[in-house]
Amino acid sequence: MTGFATTRRGLLMAGGAALALGAWPRGLHAQEALKVAGIYTVPVEQQWVSRIHKAAEAARAAGQVDYVFTENVANTDYPRVMREYAESGVKLIVGEIFGVEQEAREVAADYPDVAFLMGSSFPPDEAVPNLAVFDNYIQDAAYLSGLIAGAMSKGNIGMVGGFPIPEVNRLMNAFIAGVREVNPATTFQVSFIGSWFDPPKAKETAFAMIENGADLLYAERFGVSDAAKERGVLAIGNVIDTQGDYPDTVVASALWHFEPTFDRAVAEVLAGTFKAADYGVYSFLKEGGCSLAPLGSFEGKVPAEAMALVAQREAAIRDGSFTVAIDDSEPKSS
């Protein structure tokens, strides 16, 4: 997921009522399951990709799709794999094209009868009407987790990310905003490891932050929570819920739910209405695309004032009276 611009051109998806989850057009249950393929550049266990895979597997289990996937696909091989699936009769291909934006769009243009739903930092292009884009716009949940972190830290927080790109920056900035609302004097240590999946490097980076006084870590990458556990400091998770694996370490997590995005795309393909659009809005909290994970073993350990603020802000986000800023700029250490 490297080699592309680090600025976002805005959310282009216009309004309009989303199809209710599971609200498939009449008669489609009697049809053959939609053939769907996933193409991923990392293992399906990786946080970000795991959410896509989980949503597709749920739809497969419900009999809505016939889902296959390929993981660990190098960017140089990505267009070839896209073509192979398109030639095989697959009707919807999902994946992430951050490192192969131009090549992927060229492939999609060659297969106008196949729908492509791709993670991308660029907007949809009407010249390629069968390619829609998405991203993990879970800034709402990241902000809420920041409110909790601000109440649990003494004022020195370490943040370890993969790359300083919009997909990461917006979550870190929303988290920082939440922390500062509770504790404005907090100091942040921010570092990017230059990889999407290098737990040892993330762990070593986190160790250095702890040595520099961090008492809470923002675990954007795998490996950070391991460092926190070993050194007895707290952590905030990202995209997936790891509280069960780190019951004494991970206080809260901002979860990404890809089901609203995936289900919408499948419904559009089945209805024959799939088009170039930005599906990013389906990751918003009010669309069911993100949430704050249950506190688990930290239930009752977070100050009541902080949890009251979390509940207040969550309700305001849902009713539209409060908006979490989407800030794609690179966060810096303070």
PDB file of N, CA and C in Angstrom, residues 190-271:
ATOM      1  N   VAL A 190       4.988  10.135  17.919  1.00  0.00           N
ATOM      2  CA  VAL A 190       4.418   9.551  16.709  1.00  0.00           C
ATOM      3  C   VAL A 190       5.524   8.981  15.830  1.00  0.00           C
ATOM      4  N   SER A 191       5.349   7.729  15.396  1.00  0.00           N
ATOM      5  CA  SER A 191       6.344   7.102  14.535  1.00  0.00           C
ATOM      6  C   SER A 191       5.659   6.158  13.549  1.00  0.00           C
ATOM      7  N   PHE A 192       6.226   6.049  12.344  1.00  0.00           N
ATOM      8  CA  PHE A 192       5.709   5.153  11.309  1.00  0.00           C
ATOM      9  C   PHE A 192       6.808   4.152  10.946  1.00  0.00           C
ATOM     10  N   ILE A 193       6.444   2.872  10.877  1.00  0.00           N
ATOM     11  CA  ILE A 193       7.454   1.827  10.691  1.00  0.00           C
ATOM     12  C   ILE A 193       7.724   1.497   9.226  1.00  0.00           C
ATOM     13  N   GLY A 194       6.971   2.071   8.295  1.00  0.00           N
ATOM     14  CA  GLY A 194       7.217   1.814   6.878  1.00  0.00           C
ATOM     15  C   GLY A 194       6.820   0.435   6.429  1.00  0.00           C
ATOM     16  N   SER A 195       5.835  -0.149   7.076  1.00  0.00           N
ATOM     17  CA  SER A 195       5.362  -1.485   6.713  1.00  0.00           C
ATOM     18  C   SER A 195       3.939  -1.669   7.201  1.00  0.00           C
ATOM     19  N   TRP A 196       3.175  -2.495   6.478  1.00  0.00           N
ATOM     20  CA  TRP A 196       1.819  -2.817   6.916  1.00  0.00           C
ATOM     21  C   TRP A 196       1.803  -4.045   7.820  1.00  0.00           C
ATOM     22  N   PHE A 197       2.857  -4.820   7.781  1.00  0.00           N
ATOM     23  CA  PHE A 197       2.846  -6.045   8.594  1.00  0.00           C
ATOM     24  C   PHE A 197       4.269  -6.405   9.002  1.00  0.00           C
ATOM     25  N   ASP A 198       4.732  -5.791  10.082  1.00  0.00           N
ATOM     26  CA  ASP A 198       6.053  -6.071  10.643  1.00  0.00           C
ATOM     27  C   ASP A 198       5.954  -5.941  12.161  1.00  0.00           C
ATOM     28  N   PRO A 199       5.286  -6.910  12.817  1.00  0.00           N
ATOM     29  CA  PRO A 199       5.104  -6.843  14.271  1.00  0.00           C
ATOM     30  C   PRO A 199       6.396  -6.637  15.064  1.00  0.00           C
ATOM     31  N   PRO A 200       7.501  -7.294  14.718  1.00  0.00           N
ATOM     32  CA  PRO A 200       8.723  -7.064  15.487  1.00  0.00           C
ATOM     33  C   PRO A 200       9.186  -5.604  15.446  1.00  0.00           C
ATOM     34  N   LYS A 201       9.117  -4.984  14.276  1.00  0.00           N
ATOM     35  CA  LYS A 201       9.542  -3.590  14.165  1.00  0.00           C
ATOM     36  C   LYS A 201       8.600  -2.667  14.929  1.00  0.00           C
ATOM     37  N   ALA A 202       7.297  -2.944  14.850  1.00  0.00           N
ATOM     38  CA  ALA A 202       6.324  -2.139  15.592  1.00  0.00           C
ATOM     39  C   ALA A 202       6.565  -2.272  17.093  1.00  0.00           C
ATOM     40  N   LYS A 203       6.891  -3.476  17.518  1.00  0.00           N
ATOM     41  CA  LYS A 203       7.130  -3.738  18.941  1.00  0.00           C
ATOM     42  C   LYS A 203       8.363  -2.979  19.430  1.00  0.00           C
ATOM     43  N   GLU A 204       9.434  -3.014  18.659  1.00  0.00           N
ATOM     44  CA  GLU A 204      10.660  -2.309  19.053  1.00  0.00           C
ATOM     45  C   GLU A 204      10.433  -0.805  19.097  1.00  0.00           C
ATOM     46  N   THR A 205       9.659  -0.283  18.147  1.00  0.00           N
ATOM     47  CA  THR A 205       9.344   1.144  18.127  1.00  0.00           C
ATOM     48  C   THR A 205       8.548   1.517  19.374  1.00  0.00           C
ATOM     49  N   ALA A 206       7.617   0.655  19.747  1.00  0.00           N
ATOM     50  CA  ALA A 206       6.815   0.901  20.953  1.00  0.00           C
ATOM     51  C   ALA A 206       7.671   0.856  22.213  1.00  0.00           C
ATOM     52  N   PHE A 207       8.622  -0.090  22.265  1.00  0.00           N
ATOM     53  CA  PHE A 207       9.528  -0.158  23.407  1.00  0.00           C
ATOM     54  C   PHE A 207      10.262   1.165  23.598  1.00  0.00           C
ATOM     55  N   ALA A 208      10.728   1.742  22.491  1.00  0.00           N
ATOM     56  CA  ALA A 208      11.466   3.007  22.567  1.00  0.00           C
ATOM     57  C   ALA A 208      10.582   4.122  23.121  1.00  0.00           C
ATOM     58  N   MET A 209       9.303   4.114  22.748  1.00  0.00           N
ATOM     59  CA  MET A 209       8.377   5.133  23.242  1.00  0.00           C
ATOM     60  C   MET A 209       8.127   4.971  24.734  1.00  0.00           C
ATOM     61  N   ILE A 210       8.035   3.723  25.164  1.00  0.00           N
ATOM     62  CA  ILE A 210       7.845   3.463  26.595  1.00  0.00           C
ATOM     63  C   ILE A 210       9.063   3.938  27.376  1.00  0.00           C
ATOM     64  N   GLU A 211      10.251   3.675  26.822  1.00  0.00           N
ATOM     65  CA  GLU A 211      11.474   4.143  27.469  1.00  0.00           C
ATOM     66  C   GLU A 211      11.488   5.662  27.577  1.00  0.00           C
ATOM     67  N   ASN A 212      10.785   6.314  26.637  1.00  0.00           N
ATOM     68  CA  ASN A 212      10.729   7.775  26.625  1.00  0.00           C
ATOM     69  C   ASN A 212       9.525   8.312  27.395  1.00  0.00           C
ATOM     70  N   GLY A 213       8.911   7.466  28.210  1.00  0.00           N
ATOM     71  CA  GLY A 213       7.881   7.934  29.113  1.00  0.00           C
ATOM     72  C   GLY A 213       6.439   7.652  28.755  1.00  0.00           C
ATOM     73  N   ALA A 214       6.179   7.022  27.624  1.00  0.00           N
ATOM     74  CA  ALA A 214       4.790   6.736  27.253  1.00  0.00           C
ATOM     75  C   ALA A 214       4.160   5.757  28.229  1.00  0.00           C
ATOM     76  N   ASP A 215       2.960   6.103  28.722  1.00  0.00           N
ATOM     77  CA  ASP A 215       2.249   5.180  29.618  1.00  0.00           C
ATOM     78  C   ASP A 215       1.021   4.586  28.940  1.00  0.00           C
ATOM     79  N   LEU A 216       0.816   4.945  27.690  1.00  0.00           N
ATOM     80  CA  LEU A 216      -0.288   4.388  26.895  1.00  0.00           C
ATOM     81  C   LEU A 216       0.129   4.437  25.430  1.00  0.00           C
ATOM     82  N   LEU A 217      -0.205   3.382  24.684  1.00  0.00           N
ATOM     83  CA  LEU A 217       0.182   3.278  23.275  1.00  0.00           C
ATOM     84  C   LEU A 217      -1.037   3.149  22.375  1.00  0.00           C
ATOM     85  N   TYR A 218      -0.970   3.810  21.236  1.00  0.00           N
ATOM     86  CA  TYR A 218      -1.993   3.662  20.211  1.00  0.00           C
ATOM     87  C   TYR A 218      -1.495   2.603  19.240  1.00  0.00           C
ATOM     88  N   ALA A 219      -2.149   1.448  19.230  1.00  0.00           N
ATOM     89  CA  ALA A 219      -1.672   0.294  18.465  1.00  0.00           C
ATOM     90  C   ALA A 219      -2.297   0.242  17.086  1.00  0.00           C
ATOM     91  N   GLU A 220      -1.795   1.072  16.178  1.00  0.00           N
ATOM     92  CA  GLU A 220      -2.295   1.042  14.807  1.00  0.00           C
ATOM     93  C   GLU A 220      -1.783  -0.197  14.077  1.00  0.00           C
ATOM     94  N   ARG A 221      -0.664  -0.746  14.539  1.00  0.00           N
ATOM     95  CA  ARG A 221      -0.056  -1.930  13.936  1.00  0.00           C
ATOM     96  C   ARG A 221       0.050  -3.072  14.930  1.00  0.00           C
ATOM     97  N   PHE A 222       0.069  -4.297  14.414  1.00  0.00           N
ATOM     98  CA  PHE A 222       0.336  -5.472  15.235  1.00  0.00           C
ATOM     99  C   PHE A 222       1.743  -5.368  15.831  1.00  0.00           C
ATOM    100  N   GLY A 223       1.895  -5.786  17.063  1.00  0.00           N
ATOM    101  CA  GLY A 223       3.180  -5.768  17.741  1.00  0.00           C
ATOM    102  C   GLY A 223       3.227  -4.743  18.846  1.00  0.00           C
ATOM    103  N   VAL A 224       2.449  -3.666  18.698  1.00  0.00           N
ATOM    104  CA  VAL A 224       2.459  -2.589  19.687  1.00  0.00           C
ATOM    105  C   VAL A 224       1.870  -3.054  21.014  1.00  0.00           C
ATOM    106  N   SER A 225       0.766  -3.760  20.950  1.00  0.00           N
ATOM    107  CA  SER A 225       0.135  -4.234  22.188  1.00  0.00           C
ATOM    108  C   SER A 225       1.000  -5.255  22.909  1.00  0.00           C
ATOM    109  N   ASP A 226       1.816  -5.992  22.146  1.00  0.00           N
ATOM    110  CA  ASP A 226       2.740  -6.936  22.779  1.00  0.00           C
ATOM    111  C   ASP A 226       3.764  -6.183  23.624  1.00  0.00           C
ATOM    112  N   ALA A 227       4.274  -5.073  23.073  1.00  0.00           N
ATOM    113  CA  ALA A 227       5.220  -4.257  23.828  1.00  0.00           C
ATOM    114  C   ALA A 227       4.569  -3.683  25.077  1.00  0.00           C
ATOM    115  N   ALA A 228       3.330  -3.206  24.919  1.00  0.00           N
ATOM    116  CA  ALA A 228       2.610  -2.635  26.061  1.00  0.00           C
ATOM    117  C   ALA A 228       2.406  -3.683  27.147  1.00  0.00           C
ATOM    118  N   LYS A 229       2.040  -4.876  26.743  1.00  0.00           N
ATOM    119  CA  LYS A 229       1.809  -5.961  27.709  1.00  0.00           C
ATOM    120  C   LYS A 229       3.090  -6.296  28.465  1.00  0.00           C
ATOM    121  N   GLU A 230       4.198  -6.401  27.739  1.00  0.00           N
ATOM    122  CA  GLU A 230       5.462  -6.777  28.368  1.00  0.00           C
ATOM    123  C   GLU A 230       5.972  -5.723  29.346  1.00  0.00           C
ATOM    124  N   ARG A 231       5.677  -4.456  29.054  1.00  0.00           N
ATOM    125  CA  ARG A 231       6.185  -3.378  29.901  1.00  0.00           C
ATOM    126  C   ARG A 231       5.140  -2.838  30.876  1.00  0.00           C
ATOM    127  N   GLY A 232       3.947  -3.414  30.868  1.00  0.00           N
ATOM    128  CA  GLY A 232       2.948  -3.028  31.843  1.00  0.00           C
ATOM    129  C   GLY A 232       2.308  -1.677  31.623  1.00  0.00           C
ATOM    130  N   VAL A 233       2.200  -1.254  30.352  1.00  0.00           N
ATOM    131  CA  VAL A 233       1.492  -0.008  30.061  1.00  0.00           C
ATOM    132  C   VAL A 233       0.205  -0.345  29.298  1.00  0.00           C
ATOM    133  N   LEU A 234      -0.652   0.633  29.117  1.00  0.00           N
ATOM    134  CA  LEU A 234      -1.942   0.417  28.463  1.00  0.00           C
ATOM    135  C   LEU A 234      -1.851   0.623  26.957  1.00  0.00           C
ATOM    136  N   ALA A 235      -2.858   0.155  26.244  1.00  0.00           N
ATOM    137  CA  ALA A 235      -2.904   0.318  24.790  1.00  0.00           C
ATOM    138  C   ALA A 235      -4.335   0.545  24.334  1.00  0.00           C
ATOM    139  N   ILE A 236      -4.453   1.205  23.186  1.00  0.00           N
ATOM    140  CA  ILE A 236      -5.740   1.395  22.510  1.00  0.00           C
ATOM    141  C   ILE A 236      -5.640   0.705  21.159  1.00  0.00           C
ATOM    142  N   GLY A 237      -6.595  -0.170  20.859  1.00  0.00           N
ATOM    143  CA  GLY A 237      -6.554  -0.928  19.624  1.00  0.00           C
ATOM    144  C   GLY A 237      -7.180  -0.200  18.452  1.00  0.00           C
ATOM    145  N   ASN A 238      -6.951  -0.746  17.261  1.00  0.00           N
ATOM    146  CA  ASN A 238      -7.429  -0.124  16.031  1.00  0.00           C
ATOM    147  C   ASN A 238      -7.939  -1.171  15.058  1.00  0.00           C
ATOM    148  N   VAL A 239      -9.105  -0.962  14.497  1.00  0.00           N
ATOM    149  CA  VAL A 239      -9.741  -1.761  13.441  1.00  0.00           C
ATOM    150  C   VAL A 239     -10.334  -3.069  13.960  1.00  0.00           C
ATOM    151  N   ILE A 240      -9.590  -3.819  14.768  1.00  0.00           N
ATOM    152  CA  ILE A 240     -10.102  -5.071  15.309  1.00  0.00           C
ATOM    153  C   ILE A 240     -10.072  -5.030  16.836  1.00  0.00           C
ATOM    154  N   ASP A 241     -10.827  -5.928  17.463  1.00  0.00           N
ATOM    155  CA  ASP A 241     -10.906  -5.985  18.922  1.00  0.00           C
ATOM    156  C   ASP A 241      -9.927  -7.030  19.439  1.00  0.00           C
ATOM    157  N   THR A 242      -8.872  -6.586  20.110  1.00  0.00           N
ATOM    158  CA  THR A 242      -7.871  -7.510  20.664  1.00  0.00           C
ATOM    159  C   THR A 242      -7.926  -7.567  22.186  1.00  0.00           C
ATOM    160  N   GLN A 243      -9.000  -7.058  22.767  1.00  0.00           N
ATOM    161  CA  GLN A 243      -9.105  -7.026  24.226  1.00  0.00           C
ATOM    162  C   GLN A 243      -9.008  -8.426  24.822  1.00  0.00           C
ATOM    163  N   GLY A 244      -9.588  -9.398  24.150  1.00  0.00           N
ATOM    164  CA  GLY A 244      -9.538 -10.770  24.640  1.00  0.00           C
ATOM    165  C   GLY A 244      -8.131 -11.327  24.687  1.00  0.00           C
ATOM    166  N   ASP A 245      -7.274 -10.869  23.787  1.00  0.00           N
ATOM    167  CA  ASP A 245      -5.891 -11.331  23.747  1.00  0.00           C
ATOM    168  C   ASP A 245      -5.004 -10.569  24.736  1.00  0.00           C
ATOM    169  N   TYR A 246      -5.427  -9.354  25.071  1.00  0.00           N
ATOM    170  CA  TYR A 246      -4.652  -8.508  25.979  1.00  0.00           C
ATOM    171  C   TYR A 246      -5.588  -7.922  27.044  1.00  0.00           C
ATOM    172  N   PRO A 247      -6.161  -8.775  27.878  1.00  0.00           N
ATOM    173  CA  PRO A 247      -7.199  -8.319  28.818  1.00  0.00           C
ATOM    174  C   PRO A 247      -6.737  -7.290  29.845  1.00  0.00           C
ATOM    175  N   ASP A 248      -5.447  -7.255  30.139  1.00  0.00           N
ATOM    176  CA  ASP A 248      -4.937  -6.290  31.115  1.00  0.00           C
ATOM    177  C   ASP A 248      -4.231  -5.121  30.451  1.00  0.00           C
ATOM    178  N   THR A 249      -4.312  -5.059  29.117  1.00  0.00           N
ATOM    179  CA  THR A 249      -3.535  -4.064  28.374  1.00  0.00           C
ATOM    180  C   THR A 249      -4.395  -3.176  27.490  1.00  0.00           C
ATOM    181  N   VAL A 250      -5.225  -3.783  26.635  1.00  0.00           N
ATOM    182  CA  VAL A 250      -6.027  -3.023  25.672  1.00  0.00           C
ATOM    183  C   VAL A 250      -7.306  -2.520  26.343  1.00  0.00           C
ATOM    184  N   VAL A 251      -7.369  -1.218  26.539  1.00  0.00           N
ATOM    185  CA  VAL A 251      -8.506  -0.609  27.229  1.00  0.00           C
ATOM    186  C   VAL A 251      -9.724  -0.543  26.320  1.00  0.00           C
ATOM    187  N   ALA A 252      -9.506  -0.108  25.093  1.00  0.00           N
ATOM    188  CA  ALA A 252     -10.603   0.074  24.137  1.00  0.00           C
ATOM    189  C   ALA A 252     -10.050  -0.025  22.731  1.00  0.00           C
ATOM    190  N   SER A 253     -10.932  -0.209  21.767  1.00  0.00           N
ATOM    191  CA  SER A 253     -10.515  -0.288  20.365  1.00  0.00           C
ATOM    192  C   SER A 253     -11.565   0.375  19.477  1.00  0.00           C
ATOM    193  N   ALA A 254     -11.083   1.000  18.403  1.00  0.00           N
ATOM    194  CA  ALA A 254     -11.978   1.542  17.380  1.00  0.00           C
ATOM    195  C   ALA A 254     -12.146   0.464  16.318  1.00  0.00           C
ATOM    196  N   LEU A 255     -13.341  -0.057  16.174  1.00  0.00           N
ATOM    197  CA  LEU A 255     -13.586  -1.185  15.274  1.00  0.00           C
ATOM    198  C   LEU A 255     -14.106  -0.736  13.917  1.00  0.00           C
ATOM    199  N   TRP A 256     -13.635  -1.420  12.879  1.00  0.00           N
ATOM    200  CA  TRP A 256     -14.142  -1.203  11.523  1.00  0.00           C
ATOM    201  C   TRP A 256     -15.050  -2.359  11.158  1.00  0.00           C
ATOM    202  N   HIS A 257     -16.262  -2.049  10.719  1.00  0.00           N
ATOM    203  CA  HIS A 257     -17.216  -3.062  10.272  1.00  0.00           C
ATOM    204  C   HIS A 257     -17.434  -2.875   8.775  1.00  0.00           C
ATOM    205  N   PHE A 258     -16.912  -3.795   7.984  1.00  0.00           N
ATOM    206  CA  PHE A 258     -16.989  -3.659   6.524  1.00  0.00           C
ATOM    207  C   PHE A 258     -18.314  -4.156   5.958  1.00  0.00           C
ATOM    208  N   GLU A 259     -19.125  -4.799   6.782  1.00  0.00           N
ATOM    209  CA  GLU A 259     -20.377  -5.377   6.284  1.00  0.00           C
ATOM    210  C   GLU A 259     -21.275  -4.368   5.567  1.00  0.00           C
ATOM    211  N   PRO A 260     -21.498  -3.163   6.094  1.00  0.00           N
ATOM    212  CA  PRO A 260     -22.355  -2.216   5.368  1.00  0.00           C
ATOM    213  C   PRO A 260     -21.829  -1.892   3.970  1.00  0.00           C
ATOM    214  N   THR A 261     -20.513  -1.776   3.840  1.00  0.00           N
ATOM    215  CA  THR A 261     -19.906  -1.482   2.542  1.00  0.00           C
ATOM    216  C   THR A 261     -20.062  -2.667   1.598  1.00  0.00           C
ATOM    217  N   PHE A 262     -19.725  -3.841   2.080  1.00  0.00           N
ATOM    218  CA  PHE A 262     -19.785  -5.041   1.246  1.00  0.00           C
ATOM    219  C   PHE A 262     -21.212  -5.364   0.834  1.00  0.00           C
ATOM    220  N   ASP A 263     -22.129  -5.328   1.791  1.00  0.00           N
ATOM    221  CA  ASP A 263     -23.519  -5.659   1.495  1.00  0.00           C
ATOM    222  C   ASP A 263     -24.135  -4.688   0.498  1.00  0.00           C
ATOM    223  N   ARG A 264     -23.788  -3.424   0.615  1.00  0.00           N
ATOM    224  CA  ARG A 264     -24.288  -2.434  -0.337  1.00  0.00           C
ATOM    225  C   ARG A 264     -23.801  -2.756  -1.748  1.00  0.00           C
ATOM    226  N   ALA A 265     -22.504  -3.086  -1.872  1.00  0.00           N
ATOM    227  CA  ALA A 265     -21.944  -3.386  -3.190  1.00  0.00           C
ATOM    228  C   ALA A 265     -22.599  -4.618  -3.809  1.00  0.00           C
ATOM    229  N   VAL A 266     -22.774  -5.667  -3.000  1.00  0.00           N
ATOM    230  CA  VAL A 266     -23.410  -6.888  -3.508  1.00  0.00           C
ATOM    231  C   VAL A 266     -24.832  -6.589  -3.985  1.00  0.00           C
ATOM    232  N   ALA A 267     -25.570  -5.836  -3.195  1.00  0.00           N
ATOM    233  CA  ALA A 267     -26.944  -5.501  -3.565  1.00  0.00           C
ATOM    234  C   ALA A 267     -26.986  -4.702  -4.863  1.00  0.00           C
ATOM    235  N   GLU A 268     -26.037  -3.783  -5.029  1.00  0.00           N
ATOM    236  CA  GLU A 268     -25.994  -2.973  -6.254  1.00  0.00           C
ATOM    237  C   GLU A 268     -25.657  -3.840  -7.470  1.00  0.00           C
ATOM    238  N   VAL A 269     -24.728  -4.771  -7.301  1.00  0.00           N
ATOM    239  CA  VAL A 269     -24.382  -5.659  -8.410  1.00  0.00           C
ATOM    240  C   VAL A 269     -25.583  -6.518  -8.802  1.00  0.00           C
ATOM    241  N   LEU A 270     -26.244  -7.092  -7.804  1.00  0.00           N
ATOM    242  CA  LEU A 270     -27.401  -7.939  -8.074  1.00  0.00           C
ATOM    243  C   LEU A 270     -28.542  -7.163  -8.726  1.00  0.00           C
ATOM    244  N   ALA A 271     -28.660  -5.903  -8.363  1.00  0.00           N
ATOM    245  CA  ALA A 271     -29.733  -5.067  -8.922  1.00  0.00           C
ATOM    246  C   ALA A 271     -29.353  -4.471 -10.271  1.00  0.00           C
TER     247      ALA A 271
END
